[in-house]
RNA sequence: GGGCCGUUAGCUCAGUCGGUAGAGCAGUGGAUUUUUAAUCCAUUGGUCGAAGGUUCGAAUCCUUCACGGCCCA
């Protein structure tokens, strides 16, 4: 990439001049300072100690981090140093430092935002704040750009997303969001590992994009001169592994869908998919319920999740009802008969203002009605089951009613969080459903699936009875961090070019 | 894709009816040895998102565009 003409201003020019002076005196970017403790450990270990206790202990510490503030009181100053664990106050006195250092270096050459190392003795100020009385200070990295205003921080959403590093420097709550994200994923990994699931990695570049109905990103492999797609789901590969005998597998990784952006959609997003042989969709509902309840307890210390002014109870047994039941439940004016006849259902959809394509069968029309009239009302954790076969090309048909599949989706706060089902392991049925998808693709539905002959061949070797599920990690993190936009839980959300 | 809102100093924001561009923080100079949004005095800093238009005169009114936010599809 060519060097961009950066925005320069007087503040940056001043700092560059300071850096020039620092360079002239020696190593400007030293990497020989080693801290022996971080701020959070100091507060944990000494935060409750009195000044007298600290004085008698005589604790010397070495810390390093970013100087977030500086209050010069004359011959003494206070600074806050921020590291990965928190902040610690530095008490900087002219007479505790080498001749000239305080006036010429600390006050003149250093700026808020610089990365520094500090050594000194722990004490408490008269207001009771744990601090370090510094007798050694070292500039480790000169910062050339000023930080946002200290009180309001960075509030401009665009800048927070585009320059996440600034957001992270300035916002404890943003740092927390991403720490929680990591903890959640950690919890999920531990949970699945304990149940003998094996974490695997399957291709992100696929010759045939499968496992979901979504528009893929396309790319090209030069050496092989072949078209490749970024995966929209890992599903078909994970089930190949179950055929191979890895009877419990999972993957937490990125999927890519070439669709619009919104507060709930980013072109790349993180999905947990897991597959368990000799289990059905009911087992996975039980597992999901247990896992999410445990996750809430672990992350929030409570099974109640507060999200955007609403609260959702993960402690009670999750509601379970079928697609049809949920439509009827939320819409007393709709009769069951209207949902069971294609013409009546179409008329109902029309009256609801739902645009329908002529190719839609009854199942697809039902789902459109469900999405319009019921989905957004599913506030507390709810499993919706019995999805029509027409919209579930990879799911096993119900033994009682082949019109629907042994499938569920999971909703909280009116949003879909997870999708799971007993897997279709009848190779001939799968081949037939792929053929249907291909017909839809040829009829113009560019989200319809391709025919994956190798996947059918794998099924012909025998996929044990299996259930599988996908959980949208980003949406789950939004819920647990009270974040209104998916961009708030992605470190680097997709943005248009500046 | 549609609707609404936003874009002014490094950051957070004012800017009245169209009449010379403002504050706080940060910066710079000074005072200050326990402050914590430190305080006090002085002071630098602007292509008002971009381009066009209306007007004697545009940050302000109009048009188009860019980027962002929210809502809808």
Coordinates of C-alpha atoms (C1' of nucleotides) in Angstrom, one line a residue:
Chain A
X1 CA 0.0 0.0 0.0
X2 CA 1.3 3.4 -0.9
X3 CA 1.9 5.9 1.9
X4 CA -1.1 7.9 2.5
X5 CA -1.0 11.6 3.2
X6 CA -1.9 11.7 6.8
X7 CA -3.8 14.4 8.6
X8 CA -1.2 16.4 10.3
X9 CA -1.7 19.3 12.7
X10 CA 0.2 21.4 15.2
X11 CA -0.3 18.9 18.0
X12 CA 1.3 16.2 16.0
X13 CA 4.1 18.4 14.8
X14 CA 5.0 19.3 18.4
X15 CA 5.1 15.7 19.4
X16 CA 7.3 14.9 16.4
X17 CA 9.7 17.6 17.5
X18 CA 9.8 16.1 21.0
X19 CA 10.5 12.7 19.4
X20 CA 13.4 14.2 17.4
X21 CA 15.0 15.5 20.6
X22 CA 14.5 12.1 22.2
X23 CA 16.1 10.3 19.2
X24 CA 19.1 12.7 19.4
X25 CA 19.8 11.6 23.0
X26 CA 19.8 7.9 22.3
X27 CA 17.5 4.9 21.9
X28 CA 14.0 6.4 21.3
X29 CA 12.1 3.1 21.4
X30 CA 13.8 1.0 24.0
X31 CA 12.7 -2.5 24.6
X32 CA 14.7 -3.3 27.8
X33 CA 12.2 -2.2 30.5
X34 CA 10.6 -5.1 32.3
X35 CA 7.7 -4.7 34.6
X36 CA 7.2 -7.1 37.5
X37 CA 3.5 -6.5 38.2
X38 CA 0.4 -5.1 36.6
X39 CA -2.0 -2.5 38.1
X40 CA -4.8 -4.9 38.8
X41 CA -2.6 -7.2 40.9
X42 CA -1.5 -4.2 42.9
X43 CA -5.0 -3.1 43.7
X44 CA -6.0 -6.7 44.5
X45 CA -3.0 -7.3 46.8
X46 CA -2.5 -3.8 48.4
X47 CA -5.7 -2.0 47.7
X48 CA -7.1 -2.6 51.2
X49 CA -3.8 -1.9 53.0
X50 CA -3.4 1.3 55.0
X51 CA -0.6 3.8 54.3
X52 CA 1.1 2.8 57.5
X53 CA 1.0 -0.9 56.5
X54 CA 2.3 0.0 53.1
X55 CA 5.1 2.1 54.6
X56 CA 6.3 -0.7 56.8
X57 CA 6.1 -3.2 54.0
X58 CA 8.1 -1.0 51.7
X59 CA 6.9 -2.6 48.4
X60 CA 8.9 -1.6 45.4
X61 CA 7.2 -2.2 42.0
X62 CA 7.9 -1.8 38.3
X63 CA 5.0 -1.1 36.1
X64 CA 4.5 -0.1 32.4
X65 CA 1.7 1.2 30.4
X66 CA 0.1 4.2 28.8
X67 CA 0.1 7.5 30.6
X68 CA -3.6 8.5 30.5
X69 CA -3.5 11.7 32.5
X70 CA -1.1 14.2 34.1
X71 CA -1.8 16.7 36.8
X72 CA 1.1 18.9 37.4
X73 CA 1.0 20.6 40.9
X74 CA 4.3 22.4 40.7
X75 CA 7.2 20.3 42.0
X76 CA 5.0 17.2 42.2
X77 CA 2.6 15.6 39.7
X78 CA 0.1 12.8 39.5
X79 CA -0.4 10.6 36.5
X80 CA -2.4 7.6 35.8
X81 CA -0.8 4.6 34.1
X82 CA -3.1 2.2 32.2
X83 CA -2.1 -1.3 31.4
X84 CA -4.0 -4.4 30.4
X85 CA -5.4 -4.9 33.9
X86 CA -6.4 -1.4 34.9
X87 CA -4.9 1.8 36.1
X88 CA -2.4 2.8 38.8
X89 CA -1.6 6.3 39.9
X90 CA 2.0 7.6 39.8
X91 CA 3.2 10.2 42.1
X92 CA 6.0 12.0 40.5
X93 CA 8.2 14.4 42.5
X94 CA 10.9 16.6 41.1
X95 CA 13.2 15.8 44.0
X96 CA 12.8 12.1 43.8
X97 CA 14.1 12.0 40.2
X98 CA 17.5 12.8 38.7
X99 CA 18.5 16.4 38.3
X100 CA 16.5 18.1 35.5
X101 CA 14.4 15.0 34.6
X102 CA 11.2 16.4 36.1
X103 CA 11.3 19.8 34.5
X104 CA 12.9 19.0 31.2
X105 CA 11.8 15.5 30.4
X106 CA 8.7 14.6 32.3
X107 CA 7.0 18.0 31.9
X108 CA 8.4 19.1 28.5
X109 CA 9.0 16.0 26.4
X110 CA 6.3 13.6 27.6
X111 CA 2.6 13.8 26.7
X112 CA -0.5 12.1 27.8
X113 CA -0.8 9.0 25.6
X114 CA 2.9 8.1 25.9
X115 CA 3.9 4.6 26.9
X116 CA 6.2 4.7 29.9
X117 CA 7.8 2.5 32.5
X118 CA 7.9 3.5 36.2
X119 CA 9.5 2.2 39.3
X120 CA 9.0 3.2 42.9
X121 CA 7.5 2.4 46.2
X122 CA 3.8 1.8 46.9
X123 CA 1.9 4.2 49.1
X124 CA -1.4 5.7 49.7
X125 CA -2.2 9.3 49.1
X126 CA -4.1 11.3 51.6
X127 CA -7.3 10.6 49.6
X128 CA -6.6 6.9 50.0
X129 CA -5.6 6.1 46.4
X130 CA -3.0 3.4 46.0
X131 CA -0.1 5.0 44.1
X132 CA 3.6 4.6 43.2
X133 CA 6.1 7.2 44.5
X134 CA 8.3 7.1 41.4
X135 CA 12.1 7.3 41.6
X136 CA 12.7 5.9 38.1
X137 CA 10.7 6.8 34.9
X138 CA 11.4 5.8 31.4
X139 CA 9.8 6.7 28.1
X140 CA 9.2 3.5 26.2
X141 CA 7.1 4.7 23.2
X142 CA 6.4 8.3 22.2
X143 CA 2.9 8.8 21.1
X144 CA 2.6 11.2 18.2
X145 CA -1.1 11.7 18.2
X146 CA -3.3 13.2 21.0
X147 CA -5.9 11.1 22.7
X148 CA -9.5 12.0 22.7
X149 CA -10.8 14.3 25.4
X150 CA -10.4 12.6 28.8
X151 CA -13.9 13.1 30.2
X152 CA -16.2 12.2 27.3
X153 CA -13.8 9.9 25.6
X154 CA -14.4 8.9 22.0
X155 CA -18.1 9.1 21.3
X156 CA -18.2 9.3 17.5
X157 CA -19.5 5.8 16.5
X158 CA -17.7 5.9 13.2
X159 CA -14.4 6.6 14.7
X160 CA -14.9 4.0 17.4
X161 CA -15.4 1.3 14.7
X162 CA -12.8 2.5 12.3
X163 CA -10.1 3.2 14.9
X164 CA -10.9 0.5 17.4
X165 CA -7.5 0.9 19.1
X166 CA -8.6 4.4 20.2
X167 CA -11.9 3.1 21.4
X168 CA -10.1 0.4 23.4
X169 CA -7.6 2.9 24.9
X170 CA -10.4 5.2 26.0
X171 CA -13.4 3.0 26.9
X172 CA -13.4 0.6 29.8
X173 CA -16.8 -0.6 28.8
X174 CA -15.6 -1.4 25.2
X175 CA -12.7 -3.3 26.6
X176 CA -15.1 -5.2 28.9
X177 CA -17.3 -6.1 25.9
X178 CA -14.5 -7.8 24.2
X179 CA -13.2 -9.5 27.4
X180 CA -16.7 -10.9 27.9
X181 CA -16.8 -12.1 24.3
X182 CA -13.6 -14.0 24.9
X183 CA -14.8 -15.4 28.2
X184 CA -18.1 -16.6 26.6
X185 CA -16.2 -18.4 23.8
X186 CA -13.9 -19.9 26.4
X187 CA -16.9 -21.1 28.4
X188 CA -18.5 -22.7 25.4
X189 CA -15.2 -24.4 24.4
X190 CA -14.8 -25.8 28.0
X191 CA -18.4 -26.9 28.0
X192 CA -18.2 -28.8 24.8
X193 CA -14.7 -30.2 25.5
X194 CA -16.0 -31.6 28.8
X195 CA -18.7 -33.4 26.9
X196 CA -16.1 -35.0 24.7
X197 CA -16.7 -32.8 21.7
X198 CA -13.6 -32.4 19.5
X199 CA -12.7 -29.0 18.2
X200 CA -11.8 -29.1 14.5
X201 CA -11.1 -26.7 11.6
X202 CA -12.7 -27.2 8.2
X203 CA -12.2 -25.3 5.0
X204 CA -13.2 -21.6 4.7
X205 CA -12.5 -21.8 1.0
X206 CA -14.9 -24.2 -0.6
X207 CA -15.4 -25.3 -4.2
X208 CA -19.1 -25.8 -3.5
X209 CA -20.5 -23.5 -0.8
X210 CA -23.0 -25.5 1.3
X211 CA -24.7 -25.8 4.6
X212 CA -26.9 -22.7 4.4
X213 CA -29.0 -20.8 2.0
X214 CA -27.1 -17.6 1.5
X215 CA -25.2 -15.7 -1.2
X216 CA -21.5 -16.5 -1.0
X217 CA -18.4 -14.4 -1.6
X218 CA -16.5 -15.7 -4.6
X219 CA -12.8 -15.8 -5.2
X220 CA -10.3 -17.5 -7.5
X221 CA -7.4 -19.7 -6.9
X222 CA -4.7 -18.8 -9.5
X223 CA -2.5 -21.9 -9.4
X224 CA -5.5 -24.3 -9.6
X225 CA -7.4 -21.9 -11.9
X226 CA -10.6 -22.6 -10.1
X227 CA -13.4 -20.7 -8.6
X228 CA -13.7 -20.9 -4.8
X229 CA -16.3 -19.6 -2.4
X230 CA -15.8 -18.4 1.1
X231 CA -17.9 -20.7 3.2
X232 CA -21.4 -19.7 4.3
X233 CA -21.3 -22.5 6.8
X234 CA -19.1 -25.4 7.8
X235 CA -22.0 -27.8 8.1
X236 CA -21.3 -30.3 5.3
X237 CA -17.7 -30.7 6.3
X238 CA -18.5 -31.3 9.9
X239 CA -20.9 -34.0 9.0
X240 CA -18.3 -35.6 6.8
X241 CA -16.2 -35.8 9.9
X242 CA -19.1 -37.6 11.7
X243 CA -19.2 -40.0 8.8
X244 CA -15.5 -40.5 9.4
X245 CA -16.1 -41.5 13.0
X246 CA -15.5 -38.2 14.9
X247 CA -18.8 -38.6 16.6
X248 CA -18.8 -35.3 18.4
X249 CA -17.2 -32.3 16.7
X250 CA -17.5 -28.6 16.8
X251 CA -16.0 -25.6 15.2
X252 CA -16.1 -21.9 16.3
X253 CA -15.1 -19.8 13.4
X254 CA -16.0 -17.3 10.8
X255 CA -18.7 -17.6 8.1
X256 CA -19.1 -15.2 5.2
X257 CA -22.3 -14.1 3.6
X258 CA -22.5 -11.7 0.8
X259 CA -25.5 -9.8 2.0
X260 CA -26.4 -6.4 3.4
X261 CA -25.1 -4.9 6.6
X262 CA -27.2 -4.0 9.5
X263 CA -27.1 -3.8 13.3
X264 CA -27.5 -7.6 13.2
X265 CA -25.5 -8.5 10.1
X266 CA -21.8 -8.3 9.3
X267 CA -20.4 -9.9 6.1
X268 CA -18.2 -12.1 8.3
X269 CA -19.5 -13.4 11.5
X270 CA -18.7 -16.1 14.1
X271 CA -20.6 -19.2 14.4
X272 CA -20.4 -22.2 16.6
X273 CA -21.5 -25.4 14.9
X274 CA -21.5 -28.7 16.7
X275 CA -22.6 -32.3 15.8
X276 CA -23.4 -35.2 18.0
X277 CA -24.0 -38.7 16.8
X278 CA -26.6 -40.8 18.4
X279 CA -28.6 -37.8 19.5
X280 CA -31.6 -36.0 18.1
X281 CA -32.8 -32.4 18.0
X282 CA -34.5 -32.7 21.4
X283 CA -31.1 -33.7 23.0
X284 CA -29.6 -30.5 21.5
X285 CA -32.4 -28.4 22.8
X286 CA -31.6 -29.8 26.3
X287 CA -27.9 -29.2 25.7
X288 CA -28.5 -25.6 24.5
X289 CA -30.6 -24.8 27.4
X290 CA -28.1 -26.2 29.9
X291 CA -25.2 -24.5 28.2
X292 CA -26.8 -21.1 27.9
X293 CA -28.1 -21.1 31.4
X294 CA -24.6 -22.0 32.6
X295 CA -23.1 -19.3 30.4
X296 CA -25.4 -16.7 31.9
X297 CA -24.6 -17.8 35.4
X298 CA -20.9 -17.8 34.6
X299 CA -20.7 -14.5 32.8
X300 CA -23.3 -12.5 34.5
X301 CA -23.5 -14.3 37.8
X302 CA -27.2 -14.5 37.2
X303 CA -29.6 -16.3 34.9
X304 CA -31.4 -13.0 34.1
X305 CA -30.0 -11.2 31.1
X306 CA -30.7 -7.5 30.8
X307 CA -30.7 -6.3 27.3
X308 CA -31.7 -2.8 26.1
X309 CA -34.1 -2.2 28.9
X310 CA -35.7 -5.6 28.7
X311 CA -34.8 -8.6 30.9
X312 CA -34.8 -12.2 29.8
X313 CA -34.9 -15.2 32.1
X314 CA -32.5 -18.0 31.4
X315 CA -33.3 -19.6 34.7
X316 CA -36.8 -21.0 33.9
X317 CA -37.2 -23.9 31.5
X318 CA -37.1 -22.5 28.0
X319 CA -40.5 -22.4 26.2
X320 CA -40.9 -24.9 23.4
X321 CA -43.5 -24.7 20.7
X322 CA -43.9 -25.4 17.0
X323 CA -43.9 -22.9 14.2
X324 CA -47.6 -23.3 13.7
X325 CA -48.4 -23.0 17.5
X326 CA -46.4 -19.9 17.8
X327 CA -48.2 -18.2 14.9
X328 CA -51.6 -19.1 16.4
X329 CA -50.4 -18.1 19.9
X330 CA -49.5 -14.6 18.9
X331 CA -52.3 -14.1 16.4
X332 CA -55.6 -15.3 17.8
X333 CA -57.4 -14.0 14.6
X334 CA -55.5 -16.5 12.5
X335 CA -57.0 -20.0 12.3
X336 CA -55.1 -23.3 11.9
X337 CA -57.0 -23.9 8.7
X338 CA -55.5 -20.8 7.1
X339 CA -52.0 -22.2 7.8
X340 CA -52.7 -25.6 6.3
X341 CA -54.0 -24.7 2.9
X342 CA -51.7 -23.1 0.4
X343 CA -54.3 -20.9 -1.1
X344 CA -55.6 -19.7 2.3
X345 CA -52.1 -19.2 3.5
X346 CA -51.2 -17.2 0.5
X347 CA -54.3 -15.0 1.0
X348 CA -53.3 -14.5 4.6
X349 CA -49.8 -13.6 3.7
X350 CA -51.1 -11.1 1.1
X351 CA -53.3 -9.5 3.8
X352 CA -50.3 -9.2 6.0
X353 CA -48.4 -7.4 3.2
X354 CA -45.9 -10.2 2.7
X355 CA -44.5 -10.4 -0.8
X356 CA -44.5 -14.0 -2.1
X357 CA -42.8 -15.6 -5.0
X358 CA -44.9 -17.9 -7.1
X359 CA -42.5 -20.8 -6.4
X360 CA -43.2 -20.7 -2.7
X361 CA -44.9 -23.8 -1.3
X362 CA -47.0 -24.0 1.8
X363 CA -44.0 -24.5 4.1
X364 CA -42.2 -21.4 2.8
X365 CA -45.4 -19.3 3.1
X366 CA -45.8 -20.5 6.7
X367 CA -42.3 -19.4 7.5
X368 CA -42.9 -16.0 6.0
X369 CA -46.0 -15.6 8.1
X370 CA -44.1 -16.8 11.2
X371 CA -41.3 -14.3 10.6
X372 CA -43.7 -11.5 10.1
X373 CA -46.1 -12.2 12.9
X374 CA -44.4 -14.2 15.6
X375 CA -40.6 -14.2 15.5
X376 CA -40.0 -10.7 16.9
X377 CA -42.3 -11.4 19.8
X378 CA -40.3 -14.3 21.1
X379 CA -38.7 -12.5 24.0
X380 CA -37.8 -15.0 26.7
X381 CA -35.6 -17.9 25.6
X382 CA -37.8 -20.0 23.3
X383 CA -37.4 -23.0 21.0
X384 CA -39.5 -23.1 17.9
X385 CA -39.8 -26.5 16.4
X386 CA -41.3 -28.4 13.5
X387 CA -39.9 -26.3 10.6
X388 CA -41.3 -27.2 7.2
X389 CA -39.2 -29.6 5.2
X390 CA -39.4 -27.1 2.3
X391 CA -37.2 -24.6 4.1
X392 CA -35.0 -27.2 5.8
X393 CA -33.0 -29.0 3.1
X394 CA -30.5 -30.6 5.4
X395 CA -32.8 -31.6 8.2
X396 CA -34.3 -35.0 8.9
X397 CA -38.1 -35.4 8.2
X398 CA -40.3 -35.9 11.2
X399 CA -41.5 -39.5 11.5
X400 CA -45.0 -38.3 12.5
X401 CA -45.4 -35.6 9.8
X402 CA -43.0 -35.6 6.8
X403 CA -44.2 -32.1 6.0
X404 CA -42.0 -30.8 8.8
X405 CA -38.5 -31.7 10.0
X406 CA -37.0 -32.5 13.4
X407 CA -35.7 -29.0 13.6
X408 CA -35.7 -26.1 16.0
X409 CA -34.6 -22.5 16.1
X410 CA -33.8 -20.7 19.3
X411 CA -34.9 -17.1 19.9
X412 CA -34.3 -14.5 22.6
X413 CA -35.4 -10.9 22.5
X414 CA -37.1 -11.5 19.2
X415 CA -33.9 -12.6 17.5
X416 CA -32.8 -15.9 16.2
X417 CA -29.7 -17.1 18.1
X418 CA -29.5 -20.8 17.1
X419 CA -30.7 -23.3 14.6
X420 CA -30.5 -27.1 15.1
X421 CA -31.9 -30.3 13.8
X422 CA -31.7 -34.0 13.6
X423 CA -29.5 -34.5 10.5
X424 CA -30.8 -35.9 7.3
X425 CA -28.7 -39.0 6.9
X426 CA -30.8 -40.7 4.2
X427 CA -28.4 -40.2 1.2
X428 CA -31.2 -40.7 -1.3
X429 CA -33.5 -38.2 0.3
X430 CA -30.5 -35.7 0.5
X431 CA -29.8 -36.2 -3.2
X432 CA -33.4 -35.5 -4.0
X433 CA -33.4 -32.3 -1.8
X434 CA -30.3 -31.1 -3.5
X435 CA -32.0 -31.6 -6.8
X436 CA -34.9 -29.4 -5.5
X437 CA -32.5 -26.7 -4.5
X438 CA -30.8 -26.8 -7.9
X439 CA -34.1 -26.3 -9.5
X440 CA -34.8 -23.3 -7.3
X441 CA -31.4 -22.0 -8.2
X442 CA -32.1 -22.4 -11.9
X443 CA -35.4 -20.7 -11.3
X444 CA -33.4 -17.7 -10.2
X445 CA -33.0 -18.1 -6.4
X446 CA -29.3 -17.3 -6.0
X447 CA -29.4 -18.3 -2.4
X448 CA -30.4 -21.8 -3.1
X449 CA -27.9 -24.6 -2.6
X450 CA -25.6 -26.4 -5.0
X451 CA -25.6 -30.1 -5.5
X452 CA -22.7 -31.4 -3.5
X453 CA -22.0 -34.9 -4.9
X454 CA -19.2 -35.7 -2.6
X455 CA -21.4 -34.9 0.4
X456 CA -24.0 -37.3 -0.9
X457 CA -21.2 -39.9 -1.5
X458 CA -20.2 -39.4 2.2
X459 CA -23.8 -40.0 3.3
X460 CA -23.9 -43.1 1.2
X461 CA -21.1 -44.4 3.4
X462 CA -23.4 -43.9 6.3
X463 CA -23.9 -40.9 8.6
X464 CA -25.0 -42.3 12.0
X465 CA -28.2 -40.8 13.4
X466 CA -26.9 -37.3 14.3
X467 CA -28.1 -34.0 15.5
X468 CA -26.3 -30.7 14.8
X469 CA -26.7 -27.1 15.7
X470 CA -25.3 -23.7 14.9
X471 CA -25.2 -20.8 17.3
X472 CA -24.5 -17.2 16.2
X473 CA -21.8 -16.1 18.6
X474 CA -22.0 -12.4 17.8
X475 CA -25.7 -12.2 18.5
X476 CA -25.2 -14.1 21.7
X477 CA -22.4 -11.7 22.7
X478 CA -24.7 -8.7 21.9
X479 CA -27.2 -10.1 24.3
X480 CA -24.8 -10.7 27.1
X481 CA -23.0 -7.4 26.7
X482 CA -26.2 -5.3 26.2
X483 CA -24.8 -4.2 22.8
X484 CA -27.4 -2.7 20.4
X485 CA -25.3 -3.3 17.3
X486 CA -23.3 -6.3 16.0
X487 CA -20.5 -3.7 15.3
X488 CA -20.2 -3.2 19.1
X489 CA -19.1 -6.8 19.5
X490 CA -16.8 -7.1 16.5
X491 CA -13.3 -5.7 17.1
X492 CA -13.1 -4.6 13.5
X493 CA -16.5 -4.4 11.9
X494 CA -16.8 -4.0 8.2
X495 CA -17.0 -0.4 7.0
X496 CA -17.1 1.3 3.7
X497 CA -13.7 2.7 2.6
X498 CA -13.0 6.1 4.2
Chain B
rG1 C1' -32.8 0.0 -1.9
rG2 C1' -36.3 3.8 1.0
rG3 C1' -37.2 7.3 5.1
rC4 C1' -35.3 10.4 9.0
rC5 C1' -31.0 12.5 11.5
rG6 C1' -25.9 13.8 11.7
rU7 C1' -20.8 15.6 9.7
rU8 C1' -17.9 22.8 12.8
rA9 C1' -10.5 23.1 16.3
rG10 C1' -6.8 16.8 18.0
rC11 C1' -11.5 15.3 21.2
rU12 C1' -16.6 16.8 23.3
rC13 C1' -19.9 20.3 21.6
rA14 C1' -22.5 25.6 20.9
rG15 C1' -23.4 28.7 16.7
rU16 C1' -30.2 32.8 17.2
rC17 C1' -33.3 35.8 11.6
rG18 C1' -28.2 34.6 6.2
rG19 C1' -24.0 39.7 8.3
rU20 C1' -16.0 39.1 10.6
rA21 C1' -16.0 31.3 13.6
rG22 C1' -17.2 30.1 19.7
rA23 C1' -16.6 27.3 24.5
rG24 C1' -14.6 23.2 27.5
rC25 C1' -10.8 19.6 27.3
rA26 C1' -6.0 18.8 25.0
rG27 C1' -1.7 21.9 23.5
rU28 C1' 1.8 26.2 24.5
rG29 C1' 3.9 30.0 28.3
rG30 C1' 3.5 31.0 33.6
rA31 C1' 2.0 29.9 39.2
rU32 C1' 1.3 25.7 42.3
rU33 C1' 5.0 19.5 46.6
rU34 C1' -1.3 14.9 47.9
rU35 C1' -4.2 15.8 42.8
rU36 C1' -7.9 12.8 40.5
rA37 C1' -12.9 16.1 34.9
rA38 C1' -7.1 19.6 39.9
rU39 C1' -7.1 24.9 40.2
rC40 C1' -5.6 30.1 38.6
rC41 C1' -3.5 33.7 34.7
rA42 C1' -2.2 34.2 29.6
rU43 C1' -2.4 32.1 24.7
rU44 C1' -2.0 29.1 19.8
rG45 C1' -5.2 26.3 16.9
rG46 C1' -10.6 26.2 11.6
rU47 C1' -10.8 24.1 3.6
rC48 C1' -17.5 24.6 9.1
rG49 C1' -17.6 16.5 5.1
rA50 C1' -17.1 17.6 -0.7
rA51 C1' -18.9 20.0 -5.1
rG52 C1' -22.3 23.2 -7.3
rG53 C1' -26.3 26.9 -6.8
rU54 C1' -29.2 31.2 -4.6
rU55 C1' -27.5 35.9 -2.5
rC56 C1' -24.3 42.2 -1.9
rG57 C1' -23.0 38.4 1.7
rA58 C1' -23.7 31.2 3.3
rA59 C1' -21.4 27.0 8.8
rU60 C1' -26.6 28.7 8.3
rC61 C1' -31.1 28.4 2.4
rC62 C1' -31.3 24.9 -2.2
rU63 C1' -29.3 20.6 -5.2
rU64 C1' -26.0 16.5 -5.8
rC65 C1' -22.4 13.4 -3.8
rA66 C1' -19.4 10.9 0.3
rC67 C1' -19.3 8.8 5.1
rG68 C1' -21.9 7.5 9.6
rG69 C1' -26.2 6.6 12.9
rC70 C1' -31.3 4.9 13.6
rC71 C1' -35.7 2.8 11.4
rC72 C1' -37.9 0.1 7.4
rA73 C1' -37.4 -3.5 3.1

